[in-house]
XYZ file of C-alpha atoms in Angstrom:
653
model
C 142.777 72.472 85.284
C 139.693 72.060 83.103
C 136.969 74.713 83.029
C 133.677 73.460 81.578
C 131.666 76.361 80.175
C 127.897 76.729 79.929
C 127.826 75.614 76.278
C 129.704 72.426 77.153
C 133.056 73.533 75.743
C 136.172 73.110 77.896
C 139.039 75.529 78.588
C 142.315 74.191 79.996
C 144.845 76.257 81.972
C 148.160 75.426 83.625
C 147.740 77.961 86.438
C 145.037 79.604 88.533
C 143.006 82.293 86.802
C 140.356 84.768 87.919
C 136.844 84.552 86.539
C 137.433 87.884 84.792
C 140.637 86.643 83.114
C 138.831 83.540 81.850
C 136.026 85.735 80.469
C 138.650 87.897 78.747
C 140.346 84.815 77.326
C 137.021 83.685 75.861
C 136.437 87.096 74.229
C 137.018 90.788 74.908
C 133.324 91.409 74.268
C 132.305 88.929 76.955
C 134.704 90.539 79.451
C 133.190 93.972 78.783
C 129.678 92.809 79.795
C 130.743 90.333 82.514
C 129.386 91.112 86.000
C 130.078 87.954 88.030
C 130.754 84.253 87.716
C 128.818 81.131 88.598
C 131.199 78.393 89.752
C 129.576 75.002 90.276
C 126.252 76.768 90.774
C 127.513 79.402 93.231
C 127.628 83.118 92.337
C 131.128 84.526 92.828
C 132.986 87.778 92.237
C 134.805 88.335 88.935
C 138.020 88.594 90.974
C 137.617 85.051 92.359
C 140.610 82.831 91.567
C 139.862 79.405 90.107
C 142.529 76.779 90.690
C 140.797 73.448 90.049
C 138.383 71.761 87.653
C 134.893 73.275 87.727
C 131.843 74.282 85.760
C 131.829 78.003 85.003
C 129.137 80.320 83.698
C 129.979 83.964 83.060
C 127.155 86.140 84.420
C 126.575 89.139 82.154
C 124.585 92.345 82.412
C 121.745 90.606 80.591
C 121.300 88.069 83.409
C 119.167 88.818 86.505
C 122.162 88.181 88.781
C 124.283 90.456 86.604
C 121.744 93.228 87.009
C 121.905 92.789 90.792
C 125.680 93.278 90.641
C 125.250 96.482 88.622
C 122.743 97.753 91.185
C 124.929 96.761 94.118
C 127.836 98.663 92.598
C 125.526 101.646 92.002
C 124.639 101.624 95.701
C 128.344 101.926 96.588
C 128.726 104.790 94.125
C 125.767 106.478 95.827
C 127.409 105.984 99.228
C 130.602 107.602 97.962
C 128.597 110.520 96.550
C 126.868 111.013 99.911
C 130.189 110.994 101.765
C 131.561 113.582 99.323
C 128.604 115.977 99.608
C 127.561 115.197 103.188
C 130.791 114.147 104.933
C 129.141 113.974 108.375
C 126.767 111.228 107.184
C 127.392 107.724 108.527
C 127.028 104.775 106.154
C 125.170 101.596 107.103
C 124.026 99.072 104.454
C 123.186 99.308 100.760
C 121.868 96.139 99.110
C 120.461 95.481 95.661
C 116.721 94.759 95.732
C 114.219 93.428 93.191
C 113.714 96.697 91.320
C 116.875 98.616 92.187
C 118.882 99.330 95.312
C 118.877 101.414 98.452
C 121.419 102.732 100.916
C 120.739 103.817 104.509
C 122.576 106.719 106.126
C 122.545 108.401 109.501
C 121.993 111.896 108.251
C 119.558 114.780 108.016
C 116.663 114.029 105.635
C 117.439 114.242 101.915
C 115.332 116.523 99.708
C 114.621 115.970 96.014
C 117.191 118.702 95.336
C 119.727 116.709 97.375
C 118.990 113.609 95.294
C 119.558 115.584 92.090
C 122.928 116.794 93.421
C 123.842 113.235 94.412
C 122.961 111.967 90.922
C 125.320 114.579 89.442
C 128.059 113.524 91.869
C 127.513 109.863 90.953
C 128.003 110.833 87.317
C 131.389 112.350 88.230
C 132.435 109.222 90.125
C 131.426 106.980 87.222
C 133.277 109.214 84.744
C 136.420 109.043 86.907
C 136.318 105.314 86.194
C 138.063 104.051 89.303
C 139.029 100.400 89.371
C 137.150 98.529 92.091
C 139.471 96.309 94.103
C 138.773 93.795 96.845
C 140.826 93.135 99.965
C 140.315 91.330 103.276
C 141.338 91.973 106.873
C 141.212 89.888 110.057
C 138.259 90.810 112.258
C 140.251 92.857 114.786
C 141.993 94.867 112.059
C 138.701 95.352 110.242
C 137.121 96.812 113.389
C 140.009 99.265 113.827
C 139.887 100.099 110.102
C 136.260 101.245 110.379
C 136.750 102.846 113.810
C 139.487 105.019 112.275
C 136.960 106.106 109.631
C 134.368 106.878 112.327
C 131.783 104.501 110.844
C 130.075 103.023 113.955
C 127.422 101.057 112.063
C 130.059 99.193 110.067
C 131.937 98.477 113.301
C 128.766 96.979 114.789
C 128.278 94.753 111.750
C 131.855 93.477 111.964
C 131.594 92.823 115.727
C 128.624 90.553 115.016
C 130.824 88.258 112.902
C 132.831 85.330 114.342
C 136.251 86.244 115.741
C 138.107 84.132 113.179
C 136.366 85.795 110.203
C 138.214 87.300 107.279
C 136.342 90.522 106.494
C 136.095 91.664 102.879
C 136.140 95.279 101.665
C 135.839 96.964 98.275
C 137.869 100.060 97.364
C 136.802 102.316 94.493
C 139.502 104.966 94.231
C 139.724 105.753 97.935
C 136.154 105.163 99.051
C 136.152 101.856 100.940
C 133.060 99.943 102.007
C 132.543 96.783 104.014
C 130.950 94.296 101.623
C 130.793 90.628 100.663
C 130.349 91.525 96.963
C 130.241 90.748 94.153
C 130.951 94.011 92.306
C 131.826 95.230 88.822
C 135.475 95.721 87.928
C 135.131 99.508 87.589
C 132.704 102.303 88.412
C 132.425 102.867 84.649
C 130.290 99.738 84.445
C 127.260 101.620 85.814
C 125.744 103.372 82.802
C 122.022 103.956 83.492
C 120.784 104.875 86.960
C 118.292 107.095 88.775
C 117.696 108.076 92.395
C 113.978 107.607 92.997
C 113.118 108.776 96.496
C 114.166 108.985 100.125
C 112.400 107.999 103.321
C 112.992 107.303 106.982
C 114.154 103.853 108.110
C 115.398 102.229 111.315
C 118.761 100.617 111.848
C 118.250 96.895 111.380
C 114.502 97.482 111.057
C 114.162 98.041 114.818
C 112.137 101.101 115.886
C 114.095 101.180 119.155
C 117.343 101.784 117.266
C 118.771 104.702 115.307
C 116.588 106.554 112.800
C 118.186 106.542 109.370
C 117.562 108.113 105.977
C 117.102 105.648 103.127
C 117.741 106.601 99.523
C 116.113 104.398 96.895
C 117.528 104.171 93.404
C 117.554 101.909 90.405
C 120.044 100.977 87.721
C 119.943 99.097 84.429
C 122.472 97.969 81.852
C 120.910 100.141 79.140
C 119.370 103.621 79.142
C 116.372 102.315 77.205
C 115.605 99.830 79.984
C 115.916 102.589 82.580
C 113.497 104.807 80.636
C 110.981 101.970 80.360
C 111.226 101.395 84.117
C 110.806 105.090 84.910
C 107.767 105.238 82.634
C 106.268 102.325 84.604
C 107.014 104.155 87.845
C 105.234 107.238 86.533
C 102.219 105.080 85.699
C 102.440 103.509 89.160
C 102.367 106.935 90.800
C 99.223 107.759 88.853
C 97.632 104.542 90.182
C 99.022 104.788 93.719
C 95.965 104.387 95.951
C 97.400 106.799 98.503
C 97.359 109.541 95.855
C 94.437 108.493 93.665
C 92.127 107.525 96.534
C 92.524 110.981 98.072
C 92.041 112.710 94.720
C 88.836 110.756 94.179
C 87.607 111.723 97.628
C 87.451 108.161 98.995
C 89.491 108.653 102.174
C 91.747 111.070 104.005
C 93.968 111.204 107.082
C 94.356 113.903 109.730
C 97.473 114.454 111.866
C 95.560 115.149 115.081
C 93.700 111.835 114.690
C 96.848 109.849 114.023
C 98.864 107.898 111.499
C 97.308 104.672 110.262
C 93.788 105.822 111.204
C 92.104 106.743 107.895
C 88.814 108.613 107.626
C 86.460 107.324 104.935
C 84.309 109.850 103.120
C 80.743 109.029 102.054
C 82.100 107.740 98.716
C 84.712 105.467 100.269
C 82.278 104.332 102.947
C 79.715 103.390 100.316
C 82.278 101.209 98.520
C 83.201 99.398 101.737
C 79.501 98.925 102.559
C 78.903 97.333 99.141
C 81.805 94.947 99.731
C 80.678 94.146 103.279
C 77.047 93.458 102.373
C 78.146 91.221 99.522
C 80.627 89.232 101.626
C 78.242 88.807 104.564
C 75.408 87.594 102.334
C 77.788 85.328 100.435
C 79.191 83.699 103.574
C 75.888 83.364 105.418
C 73.506 82.396 102.615
C 75.763 80.353 100.321
C 78.728 79.059 102.348
C 77.123 78.012 105.632
C 78.443 80.538 108.147
C 76.728 81.879 111.254
C 77.454 85.476 112.216
C 78.779 86.684 115.581
C 79.353 90.067 117.193
C 82.048 90.313 119.839
C 83.732 93.093 121.901
C 86.508 95.332 120.627
C 88.557 94.788 123.785
C 89.095 92.297 126.567
C 90.952 91.773 129.815
C 94.577 90.723 129.638
C 93.486 87.323 130.987
C 91.958 86.375 127.623
C 95.155 87.093 125.712
C 97.215 85.197 128.276
C 95.135 82.081 127.625
C 95.399 82.463 123.840
C 99.147 83.120 123.932
C 98.954 86.574 122.374
C 100.154 88.163 125.627
C 103.427 86.246 125.416
C 103.815 86.102 121.639
C 102.150 89.254 120.294
C 102.170 91.905 123.052
C 104.332 94.357 121.065
C 101.653 94.453 118.380
C 98.792 95.271 120.787
C 97.319 98.466 122.246
C 97.242 97.860 126.017
C 95.164 99.957 128.425
C 95.732 100.519 132.169
C 98.845 98.344 132.216
C 100.531 100.410 134.932
C 97.396 101.361 136.888
C 96.963 98.980 139.824
C 93.461 100.284 140.514
C 92.090 99.320 137.092
C 91.897 96.113 135.109
C 94.499 95.759 132.376
C 92.663 95.660 129.063
C 93.759 95.432 125.433
C 92.137 96.326 122.140
C 91.745 93.149 120.136
C 94.305 92.421 117.396
C 92.188 89.441 116.282
C 88.775 87.867 116.948
C 89.653 84.194 117.453
C 89.582 83.928 121.281
C 86.279 85.821 121.414
C 84.635 83.456 118.927
C 85.961 80.438 120.819
C 83.753 81.456 123.740
C 80.769 81.794 121.408
C 81.397 78.171 120.386
C 81.783 77.096 124.022
C 78.530 78.794 125.026
C 76.789 75.513 124.269
C 77.852 71.899 123.900
C 78.516 70.504 120.422
C 78.650 66.959 119.127
C 80.599 65.609 116.183
C 77.404 65.952 114.113
C 77.403 69.759 114.627
C 80.804 70.179 112.985
C 82.096 71.958 111.087
C 80.819 75.008 112.944
C 81.618 78.092 110.876
C 81.562 81.466 112.662
C 82.053 84.675 110.653
C 82.332 88.255 111.818
C 83.007 91.643 110.272
C 85.748 92.404 112.766
C 87.362 95.737 113.540
C 90.892 95.050 114.805
C 93.741 97.130 116.230
C 97.459 96.568 115.751
C 100.264 98.755 117.008
C 102.200 99.083 113.756
C 105.495 100.981 113.654
C 105.141 104.421 112.077
C 107.730 103.581 109.438
C 105.712 100.544 108.304
C 102.408 102.300 107.666
C 101.315 103.372 104.188
C 97.942 104.617 102.986
C 95.336 101.895 103.436
C 97.647 98.893 103.048
C 99.063 98.967 106.576
C 97.041 100.776 109.233
C 96.479 100.651 112.985
C 92.722 100.092 112.842
C 91.171 97.958 110.141
C 88.131 95.821 109.458
C 88.439 92.256 108.222
C 86.246 89.458 106.824
C 87.245 87.129 109.650
C 85.981 83.640 110.389
C 86.862 80.607 112.487
C 85.841 77.088 111.598
C 85.705 74.557 114.425
C 85.970 71.077 112.923
C 86.900 67.450 113.368
C 90.388 66.536 112.100
C 88.853 64.305 109.410
C 87.029 67.376 108.000
C 90.115 69.586 107.664
C 91.072 68.785 104.083
C 87.588 69.450 102.735
C 87.199 72.672 104.739
C 90.613 74.002 103.727
C 89.708 73.285 100.107
C 86.409 75.122 100.567
C 88.270 78.088 102.024
C 90.554 78.319 98.984
C 87.538 77.970 96.671
C 85.722 80.795 98.453
C 88.784 83.041 98.231
C 89.182 82.256 94.532
C 85.511 83.039 93.908
C 85.782 86.371 95.737
C 88.931 87.406 93.877
C 87.504 86.352 90.518
C 84.348 88.367 91.176
C 86.484 91.391 92.056
C 88.498 90.840 88.874
C 91.824 90.517 90.658
C 92.368 86.756 90.618
C 95.133 87.047 88.017
C 97.216 89.298 90.267
C 97.838 86.875 93.139
C 100.294 84.192 94.192
C 100.083 81.586 96.958
C 102.571 81.112 99.777
C 102.932 78.446 102.459
C 103.982 80.483 105.498
C 105.991 78.334 107.903
C 107.562 78.741 111.302
C 111.182 79.760 111.857
C 112.952 76.695 113.293
C 115.842 78.931 114.384
C 113.510 80.842 116.744
C 111.325 78.113 118.234
C 110.534 80.177 121.341
C 108.280 82.414 119.223
C 105.773 79.613 118.585
C 103.412 77.196 120.274
C 104.101 73.501 119.780
C 107.191 71.449 119.041
C 109.010 70.585 115.826
C 106.828 67.544 115.176
C 103.687 69.709 115.452
C 105.031 72.224 112.950
C 106.332 69.669 110.485
C 103.016 67.818 110.469
C 100.760 70.885 110.159
C 102.942 72.432 107.463
C 102.899 69.190 105.498
C 99.101 69.074 105.862
C 98.694 72.498 104.233
C 101.300 71.633 101.622
C 99.428 68.487 100.608
C 96.076 70.330 100.418
C 97.506 72.861 97.975
C 99.207 70.149 95.946
C 95.974 68.123 95.702
C 94.166 71.256 94.514
C 96.868 71.991 91.906
C 97.741 75.319 93.525
C 101.214 76.612 92.663
C 102.902 78.092 95.710
C 106.163 79.197 97.261
C 107.292 78.570 100.838
C 108.610 81.077 103.368
C 110.122 80.518 106.808
C 109.172 82.827 109.673
C 105.832 83.963 108.218
C 103.518 81.646 110.181
C 101.203 82.701 112.999
C 102.595 81.719 116.395
C 99.994 78.921 116.705
C 100.108 77.434 113.198
C 101.155 77.632 109.531
C 99.224 79.593 106.907
C 98.204 79.627 103.295
C 98.769 83.275 102.378
C 97.438 84.765 99.163
C 99.849 87.491 98.122
C 99.566 90.454 95.755
C 101.942 93.219 94.717
C 101.078 96.881 94.783
C 101.865 99.216 91.892
C 105.461 99.559 93.099
C 106.018 95.815 93.273
C 105.867 95.498 97.071
C 104.110 92.305 98.135
C 101.384 92.234 100.776
C 99.254 89.448 102.199
C 95.682 89.941 101.014
C 93.956 86.775 102.264
C 95.064 84.193 104.815
C 93.947 80.668 105.729
C 95.524 79.311 108.913
C 95.525 75.824 110.403
C 95.513 75.712 114.202
C 95.735 72.396 116.044
C 96.994 73.903 119.309
C 94.487 76.490 120.589
C 91.546 74.198 121.414
C 93.438 72.534 124.240
C 94.498 75.900 125.717
C 90.855 77.023 125.892
C 89.363 73.706 126.928
C 87.343 73.535 123.713
C 85.925 70.147 122.820
C 83.149 68.302 121.056
C 81.463 65.013 121.920
C 82.651 62.345 119.493
C 80.699 59.329 118.207
C 81.757 57.323 121.284
C 80.401 59.937 123.688
C 83.888 61.079 124.676
C 85.301 64.604 124.696
C 87.589 65.293 121.733
C 89.686 68.326 120.787
C 88.698 70.002 117.508
C 90.997 71.629 114.988
C 90.471 75.265 114.032
C 90.801 77.088 110.714
C 91.320 80.845 110.964
C 90.462 82.430 107.612
C 89.455 85.517 105.717
C 87.452 85.466 102.504
C 88.537 88.825 101.129
C 90.873 90.011 103.829
C 90.979 93.526 105.187
C 88.505 95.989 103.648
C 91.028 98.832 103.776
C 93.752 96.888 102.011
C 91.291 95.452 99.492
C 90.052 98.947 98.628
C 93.657 100.071 98.112
C 94.211 97.055 95.860
C 91.080 97.814 93.828
C 91.986 101.491 93.406
C 95.375 100.546 91.979
C 94.150 97.626 89.893
C 91.392 99.619 88.208
C 93.115 103.046 88.384
C 89.880 104.246 89.992
C 87.661 102.941 87.184
C 85.774 100.393 89.253
C 83.219 97.857 88.032
C 79.768 99.432 88.051
C 78.477 97.448 91.047
C 81.273 98.828 93.252
C 81.103 102.478 92.189
C 79.815 104.896 94.834
C 78.158 106.842 91.996
C 76.998 104.559 89.200
C 75.003 106.976 87.038
C 74.926 110.738 86.614
C 71.964 112.297 84.815
C 72.920 115.368 82.774
C 70.037 117.668 81.693
C 70.909 119.731 78.622
C 69.403 122.821 80.218
C 67.403 123.878 83.272
C 64.159 123.119 81.417
C 64.851 119.375 81.661
C 65.864 119.158 85.330
C 62.406 117.830 86.285
C 62.716 114.992 83.766
C 66.274 114.298 84.960
C 64.930 113.995 88.504
C 62.203 111.568 87.356
C 64.882 109.463 85.595
C 66.958 109.467 88.795
C 63.945 108.507 90.900
C 63.288 105.477 88.705
C 66.896 104.372 89.048
C 66.871 104.895 92.826
C 63.762 102.705 93.071
C 65.931 99.965 91.597
C 68.792 100.554 94.076
C 71.067 102.294 91.555
C 73.353 105.000 92.984
C 72.501 108.039 90.877
C 72.884 111.826 91.009
C 71.617 114.703 88.874
C 73.968 117.432 87.656
C 71.545 120.367 87.735
C 74.176 123.092 87.417
C 73.761 125.745 84.726
C 76.804 124.540 82.805
C 77.184 123.570 79.167
C 76.524 119.885 78.506
C 80.020 119.360 77.079
C 81.532 120.569 80.344
C 79.271 118.269 82.362
C 80.241 115.265 80.225
C 83.970 116.006 80.530
C 83.692 116.377 84.296
C 81.738 113.122 84.643
C 84.394 111.386 82.584
C 87.119 112.822 84.834
C 85.195 111.422 87.817
C 85.478 107.949 86.212
C 81.726 107.376 86.233
C 80.421 104.223 84.547
C 77.361 105.897 82.999
C 76.137 109.354 81.998
C 72.548 109.850 80.874
C 72.039 112.980 78.770
C 68.414 114.155 78.669
C 66.743 116.936 76.689
C 63.559 117.699 74.815
C 63.496 114.564 72.646
C 64.365 112.215 75.512
C 61.629 113.731 77.708
C 59.064 113.433 74.916
C 59.955 109.796 74.186
C 60.707 108.598 77.719
C 64.290 107.770 76.717
C 67.862 108.553 77.787
C 70.976 109.185 75.713
C 73.549 106.803 77.186
C 77.263 107.500 77.381
C 79.480 105.011 79.170
C 83.067 104.544 80.201
C 82.993 101.222 78.367
C 81.733 102.008 74.875
C 81.512 105.773 74.660
C 78.255 106.864 73.029
C 75.837 103.930 73.375
C 72.961 105.788 71.735
C 69.397 106.522 72.822
C 67.569 103.853 74.823
C 64.153 103.620 76.488
C 64.601 104.359 80.203
C 63.145 100.973 81.128
C 65.704 99.224 78.925
C 68.616 101.080 80.519
C 67.297 100.361 84.027
C 67.016 96.672 83.191
C 70.516 96.640 81.665
C 72.313 98.323 84.562
C 70.436 96.319 87.195
C 71.542 93.096 85.510
C 75.132 94.373 85.315
C 75.078 95.194 89.032
C 73.371 91.943 90.018
C 75.885 89.775 88.147
C 78.821 92.015 89.148
C 79.865 92.106 85.505
C 83.247 93.628 84.717
C 82.809 95.419 81.396
C 85.939 96.166 79.379
C 86.930 99.793 79.091
C 86.724 101.726 75.847
C 90.099 101.496 74.079
C 90.294 105.175 73.208
C 88.604 107.985 75.115
C 86.251 110.230 73.209
C 87.606 113.680 72.506
């Protein structure tokens, strides 16, 4: 047989050989770093036998797929360590993920001390250097094999496979795990690893099933790479909005109020108000929207018409469902059906379209407790929601306008470089979850695809991420830990108008069904604030800061002048405070810097005499003495234009 290698060279053999043996035949050095093989474009285990002509690429620890194999093997080593130290724990699954691996166990919660002990046990297992071998069993024998080991979750996984399946296992010196592979040849191949954290999870992601304990870890081929990653994680923790936002006094949560129901302090509220006023003025004055105000709840009848009752009930808060004497109501998870009735309040002709309705909408979604985190996933949130009722011939232009508005908003916020676009499609394997047939979905998905292509937008595609009534353009961003969330969404809906009896009078005087675009311009205020906290590490652009200027009198004698300076700034809508405490000026400056303030104005005898201020900023350090009028003009222009000034490279000592 002829084996064509990646560099085009050919190896010939008279008998079948494993991928590992071929790597060893090429060079001992290659075999030492080999993690898997790629045979005719398919990733395979190093133990895979090759018996016919093929193209072969040896995947090494320097390749992304090789790193996944290292991490997958590390997850098995973790599972063995858990079974050694916590023998009553039941194993479930342990995949490699983008930045490491995790393994889920049915067990008591793991403390940081437990993770440290498990790391030490992993070190022992790696040092023992057990060969990792693969074997298969028929399905019935595989079930008995795991039943004998009292591993019910593995038994369930095997029972879900076809009866004629050959089930693969990996054995590393006595610890055996159900797995499709691939894996390293020995536990010694894992050289740099770290257990990061533990959290609660649900079996198969279903909150109605067993509660599990998930251990997250990471692994790299070199210790230097691991250190670099851990340093990035440390930086991420410093930027984590859930930590930093609380430290800055922007929001908090209280157990007796409930998970996913944040309380915003005056500082956090002021930031959201600045964003809201900006977005509302932008949409209404520059982009042609009219504003509506609709109820926070409705009868079940409304959601039955829209389809949410059948397709989204699990995500809704329902009131009086089991009380026959009261109407069944539900808190709204979206605003669309409410705004449809605003549109239908009067008749519209084709000349009235597009009709753009915007609303600052507070919504409620019954998120699972395990899914909620800080401000990124909550049970009550407020969104920059809008619905555009339009003729089909207007859809391309309006969808383009929606993407342009989103791009403008993100650029103004300074976060446009952090996002990616995704075409979110239906899941053709679960058609019952959606309105419309296959032709409807293929045509609407292609429509969105062509709009993005015409606008030169790079995007990925994902099945199963669409709304139940139509596909979406989702604008995605990653948090500091690399987890991706949807920040902004633009949805095409060609199905709802008929359900509600919505129409417009066309040029022939006939009734015609409009199309609908569901869209946000910035998305959810809570999630956007979280994004901004992490992006700027709390050092927001001046226009967004809840406190933009702090006036620092050198001593009590200059408090009156400091107050006059503050009054002038307040007259110009600048958010300013005066630090009138009897503290040394150096202390006041350091504290203002710790509070991440854009500007500090130091005032004393000379400044009062000359009508000036000594300006210190987060951007350039000591900016010198300026006439008060000049500073007021400067900061007002910075706020008006929403300028994003670059930070000073090195903090003053």
